[in-house]
CSV table of N, CA and C in Angstrom, one decimal:
chain,number,residue,atom,x,y,z
A,1,MET,N,-17.6,119.0,112.0
A,1,MET,CA,-17.0,120.5,111.2
A,1,MET,C,-16.6,121.1,112.4
A,2,GLN,N,-15.3,121.9,112.0
A,2,GLN,CA,-14.6,122.4,113.4
A,2,GLN,C,-13.8,123.3,112.4
A,3,HIS,N,-13.2,125.0,112.4
A,3,HIS,CA,-12.6,125.7,112.1
A,3,HIS,C,-11.5,125.6,112.5
A,4,PRO,N,-9.9,125.8,112.0
A,4,PRO,CA,-9.2,125.5,112.2
A,4,PRO,C,-8.1,126.4,113.5
A,5,ALA,N,-9.4,127.1,113.4
A,5,ALA,CA,-8.4,128.3,114.2
A,5,ALA,C,-9.4,127.9,115.7
A,6,ILE,N,-11.2,127.3,115.5
A,6,ILE,CA,-11.6,127.2,117.4
A,6,ILE,C,-11.6,125.6,117.5
A,7,ALA,N,-11.2,126.5,119.3
A,7,ALA,CA,-10.6,124.8,119.8
A,7,ALA,C,-12.3,124.7,120.0
A,8,SER,N,-12.9,125.8,120.4
A,8,SER,CA,-14.1,124.7,121.2
A,8,SER,C,-15.2,126.2,121.0
A,9,ALA,N,-17.2,125.0,120.3
A,9,ALA,CA,-18.2,126.5,120.2
A,9,ALA,C,-19.2,126.1,120.5
A,10,ALA,N,-19.9,126.8,121.1
A,10,ALA,CA,-21.0,126.2,121.5
A,10,ALA,C,-22.1,127.7,121.2
A,11,VAL,N,-23.2,127.1,120.3
A,11,VAL,CA,-24.9,127.9,119.9
A,11,VAL,C,-25.5,128.5,120.8
A,12,VAL,N,-26.3,129.1,121.4
A,12,VAL,CA,-27.5,129.1,121.8
A,12,VAL,C,-29.2,130.5,120.6
A,13,GLY,N,-29.6,130.0,121.3
A,13,GLY,CA,-31.0,131.3,121.3
A,13,GLY,C,-31.3,132.8,121.1
A,14,VAL,N,-30.8,133.7,121.1
A,14,VAL,CA,-30.9,135.3,121.6
A,14,VAL,C,-32.0,135.9,121.5
A,15,LYS,N,-32.2,136.5,123.0
A,15,LYS,CA,-34.1,136.4,122.5
A,15,LYS,C,-34.2,137.9,121.4
A,16,ASP,N,-34.4,137.8,120.4
A,16,ASP,CA,-34.8,139.1,119.2
A,16,ASP,C,-36.0,139.6,119.1
A,17,SER,N,-36.3,141.1,119.2
A,17,SER,CA,-37.8,142.1,119.1
A,17,SER,C,-38.2,142.0,117.9
A,18,LYS,N,-37.4,141.5,116.8
A,18,LYS,CA,-38.0,141.6,115.0
A,18,LYS,C,-38.1,140.1,115.1
A,19,TYR,N,-37.1,139.2,115.6
A,19,TYR,CA,-37.1,137.5,115.2
A,19,TYR,C,-37.6,136.8,115.9
A,20,GLY,N,-38.5,137.0,117.2
A,20,GLY,CA,-37.8,136.5,118.7
A,20,GLY,C,-36.5,135.9,119.1
A,21,GLU,N,-35.6,135.3,118.1
A,21,GLU,CA,-34.6,134.3,118.5
A,21,GLU,C,-33.6,134.8,117.4
A,22,THR,N,-32.4,135.0,118.1
A,22,THR,CA,-31.6,135.0,116.6
A,22,THR,C,-30.7,134.1,117.5
A,23,VAL,N,-29.4,133.5,116.0
A,23,VAL,CA,-27.8,132.7,116.6
A,23,VAL,C,-27.1,133.2,117.4
A,24,GLY,N,-27.2,133.0,118.6
A,24,GLY,CA,-25.4,133.5,119.4
A,24,GLY,C,-24.6,132.6,118.9
A,25,ALA,N,-23.4,133.0,118.9
A,25,ALA,CA,-21.8,131.7,119.1
A,25,ALA,C,-21.0,132.0,120.3
A,26,PHE,N,-21.0,131.4,121.0
A,26,PHE,CA,-19.1,131.4,122.0
A,26,PHE,C,-18.5,130.8,121.3
A,27,LEU,N,-17.3,131.3,120.4
A,27,LEU,CA,-15.9,131.3,120.2
A,27,LEU,C,-15.2,131.1,121.0
A,28,GLU,N,-14.1,129.9,121.8
A,28,GLU,CA,-13.2,129.8,122.0
A,28,GLU,C,-11.8,129.8,121.1
A,29,VAL,N,-10.5,130.4,120.8
A,29,VAL,CA,-9.6,130.8,119.8
A,29,VAL,C,-8.6,129.2,120.1
A,30,ARG,N,-8.2,128.4,119.2
A,30,ARG,CA,-7.7,127.5,119.7
A,30,ARG,C,-5.6,128.4,119.9
A,31,THR,N,-5.8,127.1,120.7
A,31,THR,CA,-4.2,127.8,121.0
A,31,THR,C,-3.3,128.0,120.1
A,32,GLY,N,-2.5,128.9,120.7
A,32,GLY,CA,-1.7,129.2,119.7
A,32,GLY,C,-2.2,129.8,117.5
A,33,ALA,N,-3.2,129.7,117.9
A,33,ALA,CA,-4.4,130.7,116.6
A,33,ALA,C,-4.2,131.6,116.7
A,34,GLU,N,-4.8,132.0,115.4
A,34,GLU,CA,-5.0,133.7,115.0
A,34,GLU,C,-6.8,133.6,115.1
A,35,LYS,N,-7.0,134.7,116.0
A,35,LYS,CA,-8.5,134.7,116.2
A,35,LYS,C,-8.9,135.5,115.0
A,36,ILE,N,-10.1,134.4,114.8
A,36,ILE,CA,-10.4,135.7,113.0
A,36,ILE,C,-11.6,136.2,113.0
A,37,GLY,N,-11.5,136.9,112.9
A,37,GLY,CA,-13.0,137.8,112.7
A,37,GLY,C,-14.6,137.3,112.7
A,38,PRO,N,-14.8,138.7,113.0
A,38,PRO,CA,-16.5,137.7,113.2
A,38,PRO,C,-17.1,137.8,111.9
A,39,GLU,N,-16.6,138.1,110.9
A,39,GLU,CA,-17.5,138.6,109.3
A,39,GLU,C,-16.1,137.0,108.9
A,40,LYS,N,-15.9,136.3,109.2
A,40,LYS,CA,-14.9,135.2,108.5
A,40,LYS,C,-15.0,134.2,109.2
A,41,ALA,N,-15.7,134.4,110.4
A,41,ALA,CA,-16.3,133.4,111.1
A,41,ALA,C,-17.7,133.1,110.2
A,42,ARG,N,-18.1,134.2,110.5
A,42,ARG,CA,-19.9,133.7,109.5
A,42,ARG,C,-19.8,133.3,108.2
A,43,ALA,N,-19.2,134.1,107.2
A,43,ALA,CA,-18.5,133.2,105.8
A,43,ALA,C,-18.6,132.0,106.1
A,44,TRP,N,-17.7,131.0,107.3
A,44,TRP,CA,-17.3,130.0,106.9
A,44,TRP,C,-18.4,129.2,107.1
A,45,VAL,N,-19.2,129.3,108.6
A,45,VAL,CA,-20.8,129.2,107.8
A,45,VAL,C,-21.0,128.9,107.2
A,46,ARG,N,-21.5,129.9,106.8
A,46,ARG,CA,-22.7,130.3,105.6
A,46,ARG,C,-22.1,129.4,104.2
A,47,GLU,N,-20.8,128.8,103.5
A,47,GLU,CA,-20.1,127.9,103.3
A,47,GLU,C,-20.5,126.4,103.4
A,48,ARG,N,-20.3,126.3,104.9
A,48,ARG,CA,-21.0,125.0,105.0
A,48,ARG,C,-23.6,124.8,105.7
A,49,LEU,N,-23.3,125.9,105.9
A,49,LEU,CA,-24.8,125.8,106.5
A,49,LEU,C,-25.7,126.8,105.9
A,50,ALA,N,-26.8,126.8,106.1
A,50,ALA,CA,-27.6,127.6,105.1
A,50,ALA,C,-27.2,128.8,105.9
A,51,TYR,N,-27.6,130.1,105.1
A,51,TYR,CA,-27.2,131.3,105.3
A,51,TYR,C,-27.7,131.8,106.5
A,52,HIS,N,-29.0,131.5,107.3
A,52,HIS,CA,-30.0,132.1,108.2
A,52,HIS,C,-29.4,131.4,109.8
A,53,LYS,N,-28.7,130.0,109.3
A,53,LYS,CA,-27.6,129.2,110.4
A,53,LYS,C,-26.6,130.1,111.0
A,54,ALA,N,-25.6,131.1,110.7
A,54,ALA,CA,-24.8,132.1,110.9
A,54,ALA,C,-25.1,132.6,111.6
A,55,PRO,N,-24.2,132.8,112.7
A,55,PRO,CA,-24.8,133.8,113.9
A,55,PRO,C,-24.8,134.7,113.5
A,56,VAL,N,-25.4,135.7,114.5
A,56,VAL,CA,-25.7,137.0,114.5
A,56,VAL,C,-24.7,137.7,115.4
A,57,HIS,N,-24.8,136.9,116.4
A,57,HIS,CA,-23.9,137.4,118.0
A,57,HIS,C,-23.0,136.5,117.8
A,58,ILE,N,-21.3,137.2,118.0
A,58,ILE,CA,-20.2,135.9,118.4
A,58,ILE,C,-19.7,136.7,120.0
A,59,PHE,N,-19.8,136.1,120.6
A,59,PHE,CA,-19.1,135.9,121.7
A,59,PHE,C,-18.2,135.5,121.8
A,60,TRP,N,-16.4,136.2,122.4
A,60,TRP,CA,-15.6,135.1,122.4
A,60,TRP,C,-15.3,134.7,123.5
A,61,VAL,N,-14.6,133.3,124.0
A,61,VAL,CA,-14.8,132.7,125.1
A,61,VAL,C,-13.1,132.7,125.1
A,62,GLY,N,-12.7,133.0,126.8
A,62,GLY,CA,-11.2,133.3,126.7
A,62,GLY,C,-10.3,133.8,128.0
A,63,GLU,N,-8.9,134.4,128.3
A,63,GLU,CA,-8.6,135.4,128.9
A,63,GLU,C,-9.0,136.4,128.3
A,64,GLY,N,-9.2,138.1,129.0
A,64,GLY,CA,-9.4,138.8,128.9
A,64,GLY,C,-10.9,139.3,127.4
A,65,GLU,N,-11.4,137.9,127.6
A,65,GLU,CA,-12.8,138.1,126.7
A,65,GLU,C,-14.1,138.3,127.4
A,66,SER,N,-15.3,138.7,127.2
A,66,SER,CA,-16.5,138.8,128.0
A,66,SER,C,-16.5,137.6,128.6
A,67,VAL,N,-16.2,136.3,128.7
A,67,VAL,CA,-16.6,134.9,128.9
A,67,VAL,C,-15.5,134.3,129.3
A,68,LYS,N,-14.9,134.3,130.5
A,68,LYS,CA,-13.7,133.5,131.1
A,68,LYS,C,-13.8,131.8,130.5
A,69,ALA,N,-15.0,131.1,130.3
A,69,ALA,CA,-14.9,129.6,129.8
A,69,ALA,C,-16.2,129.0,129.9
A,70,LEU,N,-16.3,128.7,128.6
A,70,LEU,CA,-17.7,128.1,128.8
A,70,LEU,C,-17.7,127.3,130.0
A,71,PRO,N,-19.2,127.3,130.4
A,71,PRO,CA,-20.1,126.1,131.4
A,71,PRO,C,-19.7,125.3,131.0
A,72,LEU,N,-19.4,124.3,131.8
A,72,LEU,CA,-19.7,122.9,132.2
A,72,LEU,C,-20.3,121.9,133.0
A,73,THR,N,-21.3,120.4,133.0
A,73,THR,CA,-21.6,120.4,133.9
A,73,THR,C,-20.1,119.1,133.9
A,74,GLY,N,-20.5,118.6,135.4
A,74,GLY,CA,-19.7,117.6,135.5
A,74,GLY,C,-19.0,116.9,134.9
A,75,SER,N,-20.3,116.3,134.5
A,75,SER,CA,-18.8,115.3,132.9
A,75,SER,C,-18.6,116.4,131.5
A,76,GLY,N,-18.9,117.3,131.7
A,76,GLY,CA,-18.2,117.9,131.1
A,76,GLY,C,-19.3,118.2,129.4
A,77,LYS,N,-20.6,118.3,129.2
A,77,LYS,CA,-21.6,118.6,128.8
A,77,LYS,C,-21.1,120.1,129.2
A,78,VAL,N,-21.5,121.1,127.5
A,78,VAL,CA,-22.1,122.5,128.1
A,78,VAL,C,-23.3,122.8,128.4
A,79,GLN,N,-23.3,124.0,129.4
A,79,GLN,CA,-24.7,124.1,130.2
A,79,GLN,C,-25.5,125.2,129.0
A,80,LYS,N,-25.8,124.6,128.4
A,80,LYS,CA,-26.2,125.8,127.4
A,80,LYS,C,-27.5,127.0,127.8
A,81,GLU,N,-27.9,126.4,128.4
A,81,GLU,CA,-29.1,127.2,129.3
A,81,GLU,C,-27.9,127.8,130.4
A,82,LYS,N,-27.4,127.7,130.5
A,82,LYS,CA,-26.8,129.3,130.8
A,82,LYS,C,-26.3,130.0,130.9
A,83,LEU,N,-25.7,129.8,128.9
A,83,LEU,CA,-25.0,130.7,128.3
A,83,LEU,C,-26.3,131.1,127.1
A,84,ARG,N,-27.2,130.7,127.5
A,84,ARG,CA,-28.3,131.6,126.9
A,84,ARG,C,-29.2,132.2,127.3
A,85,GLY,N,-29.0,132.8,128.9
A,85,GLY,CA,-29.1,133.6,129.9
A,85,GLY,C,-28.0,134.4,129.8
A,86,LEU,N,-26.8,134.3,129.3
A,86,LEU,CA,-25.4,134.9,129.9
A,86,LEU,C,-25.1,135.9,128.6
A,87,ALA,N,-25.8,135.1,126.8
A,87,ALA,CA,-26.0,135.8,125.7
A,87,ALA,C,-27.0,136.6,126.2
A,88,ASN,N,-28.4,136.7,126.6
A,88,ASN,CA,-29.3,137.6,126.6
A,88,ASN,C,-28.5,138.8,127.8
A,89,SER,N,-28.0,138.4,128.6
A,89,SER,CA,-27.4,139.4,129.7
A,89,SER,C,-27.2,140.5,129.0
A,90,LEU,N,-25.9,139.7,128.0
A,90,LEU,CA,-24.4,140.8,127.6
A,90,LEU,C,-25.4,141.2,126.5
A,91,VAL,N,-26.5,141.2,125.5
A,91,VAL,CA,-26.4,141.3,124.6
A,91,VAL,C,-27.9,143.0,125.1
A,92,LYS,N,-28.7,142.8,126.0
A,92,LYS,CA,-29.1,143.5,126.9
A,92,LYS,C,-28.5,144.3,127.4
A,93,GLY,N,-27.2,144.5,128.3
A,93,GLY,CA,-26.2,145.1,128.5
A,93,GLY,C,-25.4,146.1,128.0
A,94,GLY,N,-25.6,145.7,126.4
A,94,GLY,CA,-25.1,146.3,125.8
A,94,GLY,C,-23.4,146.3,124.8
A,95,ASP,N,-23.1,144.7,125.3
A,95,ASP,CA,-22.0,144.1,124.9
A,95,ASP,C,-23.0,143.0,123.6
A,96,ARG,N,-22.9,143.5,122.5
A,96,ARG,CA,-23.5,142.9,121.9
A,96,ARG,C,-22.7,141.4,120.7
A,97,GLY,N,-21.6,141.6,121.3
A,97,GLY,CA,-20.5,140.6,120.9
A,97,GLY,C,-20.3,141.2,119.4
A,98,SER,N,-19.9,140.3,119.1
A,98,SER,CA,-19.4,140.7,117.6
A,98,SER,C,-20.9,140.6,116.6
A,99,LYS,N,-21.6,142.1,116.4
A,99,LYS,CA,-22.8,141.3,115.4
A,99,LYS,C,-22.5,141.9,114.2
A,100,LEU,N,-23.6,141.1,113.6
A,100,LEU,CA,-24.2,140.9,112.6
A,100,LEU,C,-23.8,142.6,112.0
């Protein structure tokens, strides 16, 4: 399942005082594609998955964004534990990404 404007995505749990955890998505825009808005991204997910699985927080990845690149292991896998910590730090620090 891939949106045509998104080159890569990673989803992690983000601490939430009400629900315990909510969905946070790190999205990297495909080269040459126009960056989609957070509501369009959520709507796209909701058309394919259950409503509650859509990201509450969206963090953009790339030049000029809070996150320059997804942290990867030597074998190219996303380091989700690092992303989870980064998401929680960004939310706690006031950069909530594009919040629902």
